[in-house]
Amino acid sequence: MSAISCPPGASVRAKEIVKRQMNEIHCRADRTFCFVLLLQWIGGIVAACLISPTTYAGPSASIHPHVLAAVFLGGAIISLPLAMCVLAPGRVLTRHVVAIGQMLDGALLIHLSGGRIETHFHVFGSLAFLAFYRDCRVLITGTVIVAADHIVRGFLAPTSVYGSAAGSQWRWVEHAGWVIFCDIFLIYMIRQSVRDTQHIAERQAELEATADVLRTQAAELEHARDEAIESTKIKSQFLANMSHEIRTPMNGIIGMSSLLAGTKMNEEQREFTHTIRNSADALLTVINDILDFSKMEAGKMAIEEVPFSLREVLEEVCDLLAARAREKNIEFMCSIPPILDATLLGDPTRWRQIMTNLVANAVKFTEQGQIEIRTTILEEAKQSVRFRVSVVDTGIGIAAADLPHIFESFNQADNSTSRRYGGTGLGLTICRQLTELMGGEIGVTSTVGEGSTFWLEFELAKVPGGRADAQVAVRKELDGKHILIVEDNACNRLILREQIQSWGCTIEQAADAEEALNLLRTSGQRPFDLIVSDMQMPGMSGLDLALRVTEELPHQELKTVILSSSTETILDGEAERAGIVSHLFKPVRQSLLLNAVRNGLAATEGSRMHRQVLPPDRTGMERLTVLLAEDNLVNQKVGVRALEKLGCRVTVVDNGRAAVEALTTQSFDVVFMDVQMPLMDGVEATEAIRASESGTERHQVIIAMTAHAMAGDRERLEQAGMDDYISKPFDLETLRRALQKWSDAIRPAQPEPAASPADGLELINEARLAESSCGDLDFEIELFANFLDHGQVSLNRLRDALRSGDFSTVEGIAHSLKGASAAIGAERMCAAAEGLEKAAQRQDSATESLSERLEAEFEALKSNLVTRTAPEAA
């Protein structure tokens, strides 16, 4: 803001202030002199009565003339000044009349005392009193009056003024001299006081002028604020419209390129499609960054605090970006301490956004070497945990001069970086702002050419309960198992050791295949139960190591879990010869690694290898009926093709009114509802559907599809009655996740089918179970629990096999479940597994429905176990 200067009118205003203040002083002095004059009159009468109350003429006495003079002459002297003070306060004439009265009052007092020297002090006191007017002219009037009094009375009655009958005729000059001396000093002080008053008035005038300017500026600022608020509203509306208008065609580009990538193409066509998709993703990232930045600048970014798993968030980020790292042959690692398996309170969406941004940057700026997500515990309390998450890369690094500005808006390390790698320069700014909104800290250390470390520090509250029971069960199952980790990367070895040790296993490590073989040959009295090996190692690969183990140490019957940093596949024949039971891709989810270890420990000769499919092609939600309400033709094509690829049967309408009408004539498992449509938009249509459901038990699952991405969209859609929403542009994976998220509501669990009298099968044949457990109730429950634990692992593998269409694996798992369920007397599950086994042999499409029946029977068995253990728990 510019400096404030006083306008020329301030000097005029200063004069007005001085005039007003002086008038107030004069009026106040007038009021004061009313009391002083009255007091002096009364004092004169008292003095006259005390000094000479009576006079004597022979034997008779009478009132002394002094008393009469004090009464009547004193009253006459003060009457006019009192009248003027009352009737004309503040006037110039009033001041001079008061001065005359005050000085005559003093002369009367001198006269009453017979000219005693002490009473002359009243003259000087009177002058001092008159100085309160701050008017030098009043002193002159008073001086003239006292001088004239002394001259006249000095000639006519010297005793009344000088106390002697014979005094010098020039004695009045001496008195006048002292009075003038006093006047000079008083006049000097009055002028000084008046100057101070003028100075104060000038400052006040300047302050008033400044206040006027400030009021004017405040009014201007208030007006500017109102304009800014209105501009923000317009900008928000513009951004919402821009989001919709850009995302709608982007949905066509991304959706169609995803569908095109799933068709048969030659290499050149595949490269073109890949380029289109990458360009569209880059443009969408720019759009999302700008919108997020705008929301935070406007203070519209909301932060949630809900229970979530930090491990799951980090593993999801790894899953999302691992493919990019594999394409560049970058080693990708993720280290998460077991402590962080606890459920925490925070905003998983914003955590995912921050970590995705940081890891994506690491992948973007790293051409070779490795990337590690490293999590360390700084402090743990009973109800909270403070930790640091670091993203460490071996990329291009950041110059020291650029580090202080790296989190600033629209900033990148240098201009050449933005030209080479692209980006808005907003990603790290958004990370910083989100981190601060959630109460955390963010920072970076870096060396040019060696890499960077971006770190986050947070303290999050723990949710009571967590996963303690599941961890105890895992430790009980795997306690004491002896695992050999073979990994050439030291960080990966550390991560694997921490993960597997947390399950109760004992660990030994080898940095390459030769060291591993030496450990295996000398294992002696403590043989290994399983090998977990990296695939890509110098000298001898993980596959070669597994083959050598089966050739040289066949008596150990060791199985191997392979972890790979590339998409290189292992043939089924090779896997069978090498005893490989699982093939996972780095960075490995803890849950997948746990299942792989369990499968490896339980595997028998001839067990087929479990593959981690990248990416899965099916959702497990086949044959769903879907109503797609979408007015844009391109989005209709994308949605229909993607949903049909997921196995859904799709009906399309192009407006909300048609969607409402379609639901009155036909039932659908789920509705994907566009928000902006003609005739009736998605919000109005949803409100109409919810109104029709009022008073019934029906609830249609409605998932909004919106191209808007502004604050308040979620709340507005939820208020309308929508269950969830997906942002455009959407693709096959977006639709898959939406269907999986709402799978329970879309396809609720069917009630357990009652045993038909015709087949006579029981959920549990108690006699057969008692026979297997030798009548030991504790062992019976333990046997039952072990069956369910291993059964859950088998069902997980079964789902993966169904998704990949691997009928051979389905057949093997079904056969294994059939035998296990028969052993404990689970007759209905045994029958379901047998039916699934036969259908898989025929590669019949009925395997899907039969697997659902198998899982339903398994859930019924789990409920039965709860019933059995309830009495003991009580």
PDB file of N, CA and C in Angstrom, residues 366-436:
ATOM      1  N   THR A 366      14.246 -40.832 -12.873  1.00  0.00           N
ATOM      2  CA  THR A 366      15.259 -41.867 -12.652  1.00  0.00           C
ATOM      3  C   THR A 366      15.369 -42.729 -13.903  1.00  0.00           C
ATOM      4  N   GLU A 367      16.551 -42.767 -14.484  1.00  0.00           N
ATOM      5  CA  GLU A 367      16.763 -43.555 -15.700  1.00  0.00           C
ATOM      6  C   GLU A 367      17.358 -44.920 -15.395  1.00  0.00           C
ATOM      7  N   GLN A 368      18.090 -45.040 -14.306  1.00  0.00           N
ATOM      8  CA  GLN A 368      18.669 -46.324 -13.924  1.00  0.00           C
ATOM      9  C   GLN A 368      18.908 -46.335 -12.416  1.00  0.00           C
ATOM     10  N   GLY A 369      19.067 -47.543 -11.884  1.00  0.00           N
ATOM     11  CA  GLY A 369      19.289 -47.651 -10.444  1.00  0.00           C
ATOM     12  C   GLY A 369      18.055 -48.162  -9.733  1.00  0.00           C
ATOM     13  N   GLN A 370      17.612 -47.461  -8.708  1.00  0.00           N
ATOM     14  CA  GLN A 370      16.529 -47.978  -7.898  1.00  0.00           C
ATOM     15  C   GLN A 370      15.709 -46.848  -7.268  1.00  0.00           C
ATOM     16  N   ILE A 371      14.510 -47.225  -6.859  1.00  0.00           N
ATOM     17  CA  ILE A 371      13.604 -46.344  -6.116  1.00  0.00           C
ATOM     18  C   ILE A 371      13.135 -47.119  -4.897  1.00  0.00           C
ATOM     19  N   GLU A 372      13.142 -46.462  -3.764  1.00  0.00           N
ATOM     20  CA  GLU A 372      12.707 -47.139  -2.540  1.00  0.00           C
ATOM     21  C   GLU A 372      11.742 -46.251  -1.767  1.00  0.00           C
ATOM     22  N   ILE A 373      10.613 -46.834  -1.372  1.00  0.00           N
ATOM     23  CA  ILE A 373       9.734 -46.196  -0.402  1.00  0.00           C
ATOM     24  C   ILE A 373      10.141 -46.737   0.957  1.00  0.00           C
ATOM     25  N   ARG A 374      10.723 -45.881   1.775  1.00  0.00           N
ATOM     26  CA  ARG A 374      11.302 -46.307   3.049  1.00  0.00           C
ATOM     27  C   ARG A 374      10.507 -45.682   4.196  1.00  0.00           C
ATOM     28  N   THR A 375       9.981 -46.518   5.068  1.00  0.00           N
ATOM     29  CA  THR A 375       9.185 -46.040   6.196  1.00  0.00           C
ATOM     30  C   THR A 375       9.903 -46.373   7.501  1.00  0.00           C
ATOM     31  N   THR A 376      10.101 -45.353   8.330  1.00  0.00           N
ATOM     32  CA  THR A 376      10.782 -45.554   9.606  1.00  0.00           C
ATOM     33  C   THR A 376       9.926 -44.979  10.733  1.00  0.00           C
ATOM     34  N   ILE A 377       9.980 -45.632  11.874  1.00  0.00           N
ATOM     35  CA  ILE A 377       9.236 -45.192  13.058  1.00  0.00           C
ATOM     36  C   ILE A 377      10.107 -44.223  13.845  1.00  0.00           C
ATOM     37  N   LEU A 378       9.602 -43.028  14.116  1.00  0.00           N
ATOM     38  CA  LEU A 378      10.330 -42.034  14.899  1.00  0.00           C
ATOM     39  C   LEU A 378       9.963 -42.113  16.379  1.00  0.00           C
ATOM     40  N   GLU A 379       8.691 -42.363  16.642  1.00  0.00           N
ATOM     41  CA  GLU A 379       8.236 -42.429  18.034  1.00  0.00           C
ATOM     42  C   GLU A 379       6.894 -43.150  18.059  1.00  0.00           C
ATOM     43  N   GLU A 380       6.766 -44.078  19.001  1.00  0.00           N
ATOM     44  CA  GLU A 380       5.503 -44.814  19.110  1.00  0.00           C
ATOM     45  C   GLU A 380       4.952 -44.654  20.525  1.00  0.00           C
ATOM     46  N   ALA A 381       3.692 -44.316  20.599  1.00  0.00           N
ATOM     47  CA  ALA A 381       2.978 -44.236  21.868  1.00  0.00           C
ATOM     48  C   ALA A 381       1.809 -45.209  21.817  1.00  0.00           C
ATOM     49  N   LYS A 382       1.104 -45.312  22.922  1.00  0.00           N
ATOM     50  CA  LYS A 382      -0.005 -46.261  22.986  1.00  0.00           C
ATOM     51  C   LYS A 382      -1.112 -45.898  22.013  1.00  0.00           C
ATOM     52  N   GLN A 383      -1.366 -44.596  21.854  1.00  0.00           N
ATOM     53  CA  GLN A 383      -2.495 -44.166  21.044  1.00  0.00           C
ATOM     54  C   GLN A 383      -2.094 -43.505  19.728  1.00  0.00           C
ATOM     55  N   SER A 384      -0.798 -43.366  19.457  1.00  0.00           N
ATOM     56  CA  SER A 384      -0.372 -42.714  18.219  1.00  0.00           C
ATOM     57  C   SER A 384       1.000 -43.227  17.819  1.00  0.00           C
ATOM     58  N   VAL A 385       1.376 -42.899  16.600  1.00  0.00           N
ATOM     59  CA  VAL A 385       2.699 -43.264  16.108  1.00  0.00           C
ATOM     60  C   VAL A 385       3.202 -42.128  15.220  1.00  0.00           C
ATOM     61  N   ARG A 386       4.465 -41.744  15.443  1.00  0.00           N
ATOM     62  CA  ARG A 386       5.101 -40.730  14.604  1.00  0.00           C
ATOM     63  C   ARG A 386       6.103 -41.443  13.700  1.00  0.00           C
ATOM     64  N   PHE A 387       6.027 -41.158  12.427  1.00  0.00           N
ATOM     65  CA  PHE A 387       6.842 -41.900  11.475  1.00  0.00           C
ATOM     66  C   PHE A 387       7.264 -41.003  10.318  1.00  0.00           C
ATOM     67  N   ARG A 388       8.224 -41.498   9.566  1.00  0.00           N
ATOM     68  CA  ARG A 388       8.699 -40.792   8.367  1.00  0.00           C
ATOM     69  C   ARG A 388       8.599 -41.740   7.181  1.00  0.00           C
ATOM     70  N   VAL A 389       8.056 -41.238   6.083  1.00  0.00           N
ATOM     71  CA  VAL A 389       8.012 -41.971   4.818  1.00  0.00           C
ATOM     72  C   VAL A 389       8.917 -41.240   3.837  1.00  0.00           C
ATOM     73  N   SER A 390       9.910 -41.943   3.312  1.00  0.00           N
ATOM     74  CA  SER A 390      10.862 -41.336   2.378  1.00  0.00           C
ATOM     75  C   SER A 390      10.757 -42.018   1.020  1.00  0.00           C
ATOM     76  N   VAL A 391      10.833 -41.235  -0.031  1.00  0.00           N
ATOM     77  CA  VAL A 391      10.912 -41.759  -1.399  1.00  0.00           C
ATOM     78  C   VAL A 391      12.323 -41.466  -1.883  1.00  0.00           C
ATOM     79  N   VAL A 392      13.133 -42.507  -1.962  1.00  0.00           N
ATOM     80  CA  VAL A 392      14.556 -42.369  -2.273  1.00  0.00           C
ATOM     81  C   VAL A 392      14.788 -42.868  -3.695  1.00  0.00           C
ATOM     82  N   ASP A 393      15.418 -42.044  -4.527  1.00  0.00           N
ATOM     83  CA  ASP A 393      15.702 -42.470  -5.902  1.00  0.00           C
ATOM     84  C   ASP A 393      17.158 -42.208  -6.237  1.00  0.00           C
ATOM     85  N   THR A 394      17.592 -42.758  -7.347  1.00  0.00           N
ATOM     86  CA  THR A 394      18.961 -42.557  -7.850  1.00  0.00           C
ATOM     87  C   THR A 394      18.903 -41.791  -9.165  1.00  0.00           C
ATOM     88  N   GLY A 395      18.002 -40.796  -9.226  1.00  0.00           N
ATOM     89  CA  GLY A 395      17.762 -40.061 -10.461  1.00  0.00           C
ATOM     90  C   GLY A 395      18.714 -38.899 -10.669  1.00  0.00           C
ATOM     91  N   ILE A 396      18.223 -37.888 -11.394  1.00  0.00           N
ATOM     92  CA  ILE A 396      19.087 -36.786 -11.841  1.00  0.00           C
ATOM     93  C   ILE A 396      19.451 -35.841 -10.710  1.00  0.00           C
ATOM     94  N   GLY A 397      18.680 -35.833  -9.619  1.00  0.00           N
ATOM     95  CA  GLY A 397      18.988 -34.970  -8.495  1.00  0.00           C
ATOM     96  C   GLY A 397      18.578 -33.523  -8.733  1.00  0.00           C
ATOM     97  N   ILE A 398      18.737 -32.706  -7.705  1.00  0.00           N
ATOM     98  CA  ILE A 398      18.332 -31.308  -7.739  1.00  0.00           C
ATOM     99  C   ILE A 398      19.490 -30.458  -7.244  1.00  0.00           C
ATOM    100  N   ALA A 399      19.771 -29.372  -7.947  1.00  0.00           N
ATOM    101  CA  ALA A 399      20.862 -28.480  -7.554  1.00  0.00           C
ATOM    102  C   ALA A 399      20.544 -27.821  -6.212  1.00  0.00           C
ATOM    103  N   ALA A 400      21.601 -27.550  -5.425  1.00  0.00           N
ATOM    104  CA  ALA A 400      21.419 -26.955  -4.093  1.00  0.00           C
ATOM    105  C   ALA A 400      20.716 -25.605  -4.174  1.00  0.00           C
ATOM    106  N   ALA A 401      20.974 -24.836  -5.227  1.00  0.00           N
ATOM    107  CA  ALA A 401      20.345 -23.515  -5.370  1.00  0.00           C
ATOM    108  C   ALA A 401      18.849 -23.613  -5.614  1.00  0.00           C
ATOM    109  N   ASP A 402      18.401 -24.759  -6.158  1.00  0.00           N
ATOM    110  CA  ASP A 402      16.981 -24.918  -6.478  1.00  0.00           C
ATOM    111  C   ASP A 402      16.176 -25.530  -5.336  1.00  0.00           C
ATOM    112  N   LEU A 403      16.848 -26.143  -4.362  1.00  0.00           N
ATOM    113  CA  LEU A 403      16.131 -26.843  -3.282  1.00  0.00           C
ATOM    114  C   LEU A 403      15.194 -25.930  -2.488  1.00  0.00           C
ATOM    115  N   PRO A 404      15.599 -24.679  -2.143  1.00  0.00           N
ATOM    116  CA  PRO A 404      14.671 -23.844  -1.349  1.00  0.00           C
ATOM    117  C   PRO A 404      13.383 -23.498  -2.074  1.00  0.00           C
ATOM    118  N   HIS A 405      13.359 -23.636  -3.405  1.00  0.00           N
ATOM    119  CA  HIS A 405      12.189 -23.213  -4.186  1.00  0.00           C
ATOM    120  C   HIS A 405      11.423 -24.391  -4.766  1.00  0.00           C
ATOM    121  N   ILE A 406      11.828 -25.603  -4.422  1.00  0.00           N
ATOM    122  CA  ILE A 406      11.279 -26.772  -5.109  1.00  0.00           C
ATOM    123  C   ILE A 406       9.797 -26.971  -4.846  1.00  0.00           C
ATOM    124  N   PHE A 407       9.306 -26.486  -3.687  1.00  0.00           N
ATOM    125  CA  PHE A 407       7.883 -26.657  -3.364  1.00  0.00           C
ATOM    126  C   PHE A 407       7.044 -25.427  -3.708  1.00  0.00           C
ATOM    127  N   GLU A 408       7.649 -24.465  -4.407  1.00  0.00           N
ATOM    128  CA  GLU A 408       6.904 -23.277  -4.792  1.00  0.00           C
ATOM    129  C   GLU A 408       6.071 -23.554  -6.040  1.00  0.00           C
ATOM    130  N   SER A 409       5.015 -22.752  -6.209  1.00  0.00           N
ATOM    131  CA  SER A 409       4.098 -22.957  -7.323  1.00  0.00           C
ATOM    132  C   SER A 409       4.793 -22.715  -8.662  1.00  0.00           C
ATOM    133  N   PHE A 410       4.433 -23.538  -9.636  1.00  0.00           N
ATOM    134  CA  PHE A 410       4.898 -23.415 -11.022  1.00  0.00           C
ATOM    135  C   PHE A 410       6.414 -23.430 -11.103  1.00  0.00           C
ATOM    136  N   ASN A 411       7.058 -24.184 -10.208  1.00  0.00           N
ATOM    137  CA  ASN A 411       8.509 -24.201 -10.182  1.00  0.00           C
ATOM    138  C   ASN A 411       9.021 -25.614 -10.424  1.00  0.00           C
ATOM    139  N   GLN A 412      10.052 -25.715 -11.273  1.00  0.00           N
ATOM    140  CA  GLN A 412      10.777 -26.967 -11.409  1.00  0.00           C
ATOM    141  C   GLN A 412      12.255 -26.662 -11.249  1.00  0.00           C
ATOM    142  N   ALA A 413      13.035 -27.727 -11.125  1.00  0.00           N
ATOM    143  CA  ALA A 413      14.444 -27.521 -10.801  1.00  0.00           C
ATOM    144  C   ALA A 413      15.125 -26.593 -11.811  1.00  0.00           C
ATOM    145  N   ASP A 414      14.817 -26.739 -13.081  1.00  0.00           N
ATOM    146  CA  ASP A 414      15.273 -25.782 -14.078  1.00  0.00           C
ATOM    147  C   ASP A 414      14.366 -25.900 -15.296  1.00  0.00           C
ATOM    148  N   ASN A 415      14.472 -24.910 -16.183  1.00  0.00           N
ATOM    149  CA  ASN A 415      13.571 -24.880 -17.333  1.00  0.00           C
ATOM    150  C   ASN A 415      13.780 -26.060 -18.264  1.00  0.00           C
ATOM    151  N   SER A 416      15.020 -26.521 -18.369  1.00  0.00           N
ATOM    152  CA  SER A 416      15.275 -27.656 -19.247  1.00  0.00           C
ATOM    153  C   SER A 416      14.568 -28.906 -18.746  1.00  0.00           C
ATOM    154  N   THR A 417      14.425 -29.017 -17.415  1.00  0.00           N
ATOM    155  CA  THR A 417      13.715 -30.173 -16.854  1.00  0.00           C
ATOM    156  C   THR A 417      12.275 -30.197 -17.324  1.00  0.00           C
ATOM    157  N   SER A 418      11.608 -29.035 -17.266  1.00  0.00           N
ATOM    158  CA  SER A 418      10.209 -28.993 -17.682  1.00  0.00           C
ATOM    159  C   SER A 418      10.081 -29.281 -19.162  1.00  0.00           C
ATOM    160  N   ARG A 419      11.055 -28.834 -19.944  1.00  0.00           N
ATOM    161  CA  ARG A 419      10.968 -29.117 -21.383  1.00  0.00           C
ATOM    162  C   ARG A 419      11.197 -30.592 -21.672  1.00  0.00           C
ATOM    163  N   ARG A 420      12.117 -31.202 -20.904  1.00  0.00           N
ATOM    164  CA  ARG A 420      12.451 -32.603 -21.179  1.00  0.00           C
ATOM    165  C   ARG A 420      11.425 -33.562 -20.608  1.00  0.00           C
ATOM    166  N   TYR A 421      10.999 -33.302 -19.372  1.00  0.00           N
ATOM    167  CA  TYR A 421      10.137 -34.252 -18.681  1.00  0.00           C
ATOM    168  C   TYR A 421       8.671 -33.826 -18.622  1.00  0.00           C
ATOM    169  N   GLY A 422       8.386 -32.563 -18.905  1.00  0.00           N
ATOM    170  CA  GLY A 422       6.997 -32.110 -18.860  1.00  0.00           C
ATOM    171  C   GLY A 422       6.548 -31.832 -17.436  1.00  0.00           C
ATOM    172  N   GLY A 423       5.289 -31.413 -17.318  1.00  0.00           N
ATOM    173  CA  GLY A 423       4.720 -31.155 -15.998  1.00  0.00           C
ATOM    174  C   GLY A 423       4.407 -29.689 -15.790  1.00  0.00           C
ATOM    175  N   THR A 424       3.528 -29.417 -14.849  1.00  0.00           N
ATOM    176  CA  THR A 424       3.088 -28.053 -14.565  1.00  0.00           C
ATOM    177  C   THR A 424       3.944 -27.360 -13.529  1.00  0.00           C
ATOM    178  N   GLY A 425       4.717 -28.113 -12.766  1.00  0.00           N
ATOM    179  CA  GLY A 425       5.415 -27.519 -11.639  1.00  0.00           C
ATOM    180  C   GLY A 425       4.522 -27.315 -10.432  1.00  0.00           C
ATOM    181  N   LEU A 426       3.309 -27.890 -10.468  1.00  0.00           N
ATOM    182  CA  LEU A 426       2.371 -27.738  -9.351  1.00  0.00           C
ATOM    183  C   LEU A 426       2.355 -28.960  -8.441  1.00  0.00           C
ATOM    184  N   GLY A 427       2.860 -30.084  -8.925  1.00  0.00           N
ATOM    185  CA  GLY A 427       2.728 -31.331  -8.172  1.00  0.00           C
ATOM    186  C   GLY A 427       3.304 -31.248  -6.772  1.00  0.00           C
ATOM    187  N   LEU A 428       4.536 -30.745  -6.645  1.00  0.00           N
ATOM    188  CA  LEU A 428       5.167 -30.669  -5.326  1.00  0.00           C
ATOM    189  C   LEU A 428       4.517 -29.594  -4.463  1.00  0.00           C
ATOM    190  N   THR A 429       4.023 -28.527  -5.093  1.00  0.00           N
ATOM    191  CA  THR A 429       3.288 -27.510  -4.333  1.00  0.00           C
ATOM    192  C   THR A 429       2.043 -28.116  -3.704  1.00  0.00           C
ATOM    193  N   ILE A 430       1.326 -28.917  -4.492  1.00  0.00           N
ATOM    194  CA  ILE A 430       0.125 -29.580  -3.983  1.00  0.00           C
ATOM    195  C   ILE A 430       0.493 -30.543  -2.851  1.00  0.00           C
ATOM    196  N   CYS A 431       1.590 -31.277  -3.020  1.00  0.00           N
ATOM    197  CA  CYS A 431       2.041 -32.188  -1.958  1.00  0.00           C
ATOM    198  C   CYS A 431       2.315 -31.415  -0.672  1.00  0.00           C
ATOM    199  N   ARG A 432       3.009 -30.276  -0.788  1.00  0.00           N
ATOM    200  CA  ARG A 432       3.321 -29.481   0.412  1.00  0.00           C
ATOM    201  C   ARG A 432       2.046 -28.985   1.074  1.00  0.00           C
ATOM    202  N   GLN A 433       1.137 -28.440   0.284  1.00  0.00           N
ATOM    203  CA  GLN A 433      -0.086 -27.879   0.867  1.00  0.00           C
ATOM    204  C   GLN A 433      -0.950 -28.969   1.500  1.00  0.00           C
ATOM    205  N   LEU A 434      -1.061 -30.124   0.841  1.00  0.00           N
ATOM    206  CA  LEU A 434      -1.837 -31.216   1.414  1.00  0.00           C
ATOM    207  C   LEU A 434      -1.189 -31.717   2.707  1.00  0.00           C
ATOM    208  N   THR A 435       0.127 -31.824   2.703  1.00  0.00           N
ATOM    209  CA  THR A 435       0.846 -32.275   3.896  1.00  0.00           C
ATOM    210  C   THR A 435       0.594 -31.327   5.064  1.00  0.00           C
ATOM    211  N   GLU A 436       0.681 -30.034   4.804  1.00  0.00           N
ATOM    212  CA  GLU A 436       0.452 -29.056   5.870  1.00  0.00           C
ATOM    213  C   GLU A 436      -1.003 -29.071   6.330  1.00  0.00           C
TER     214      GLU A 436
END
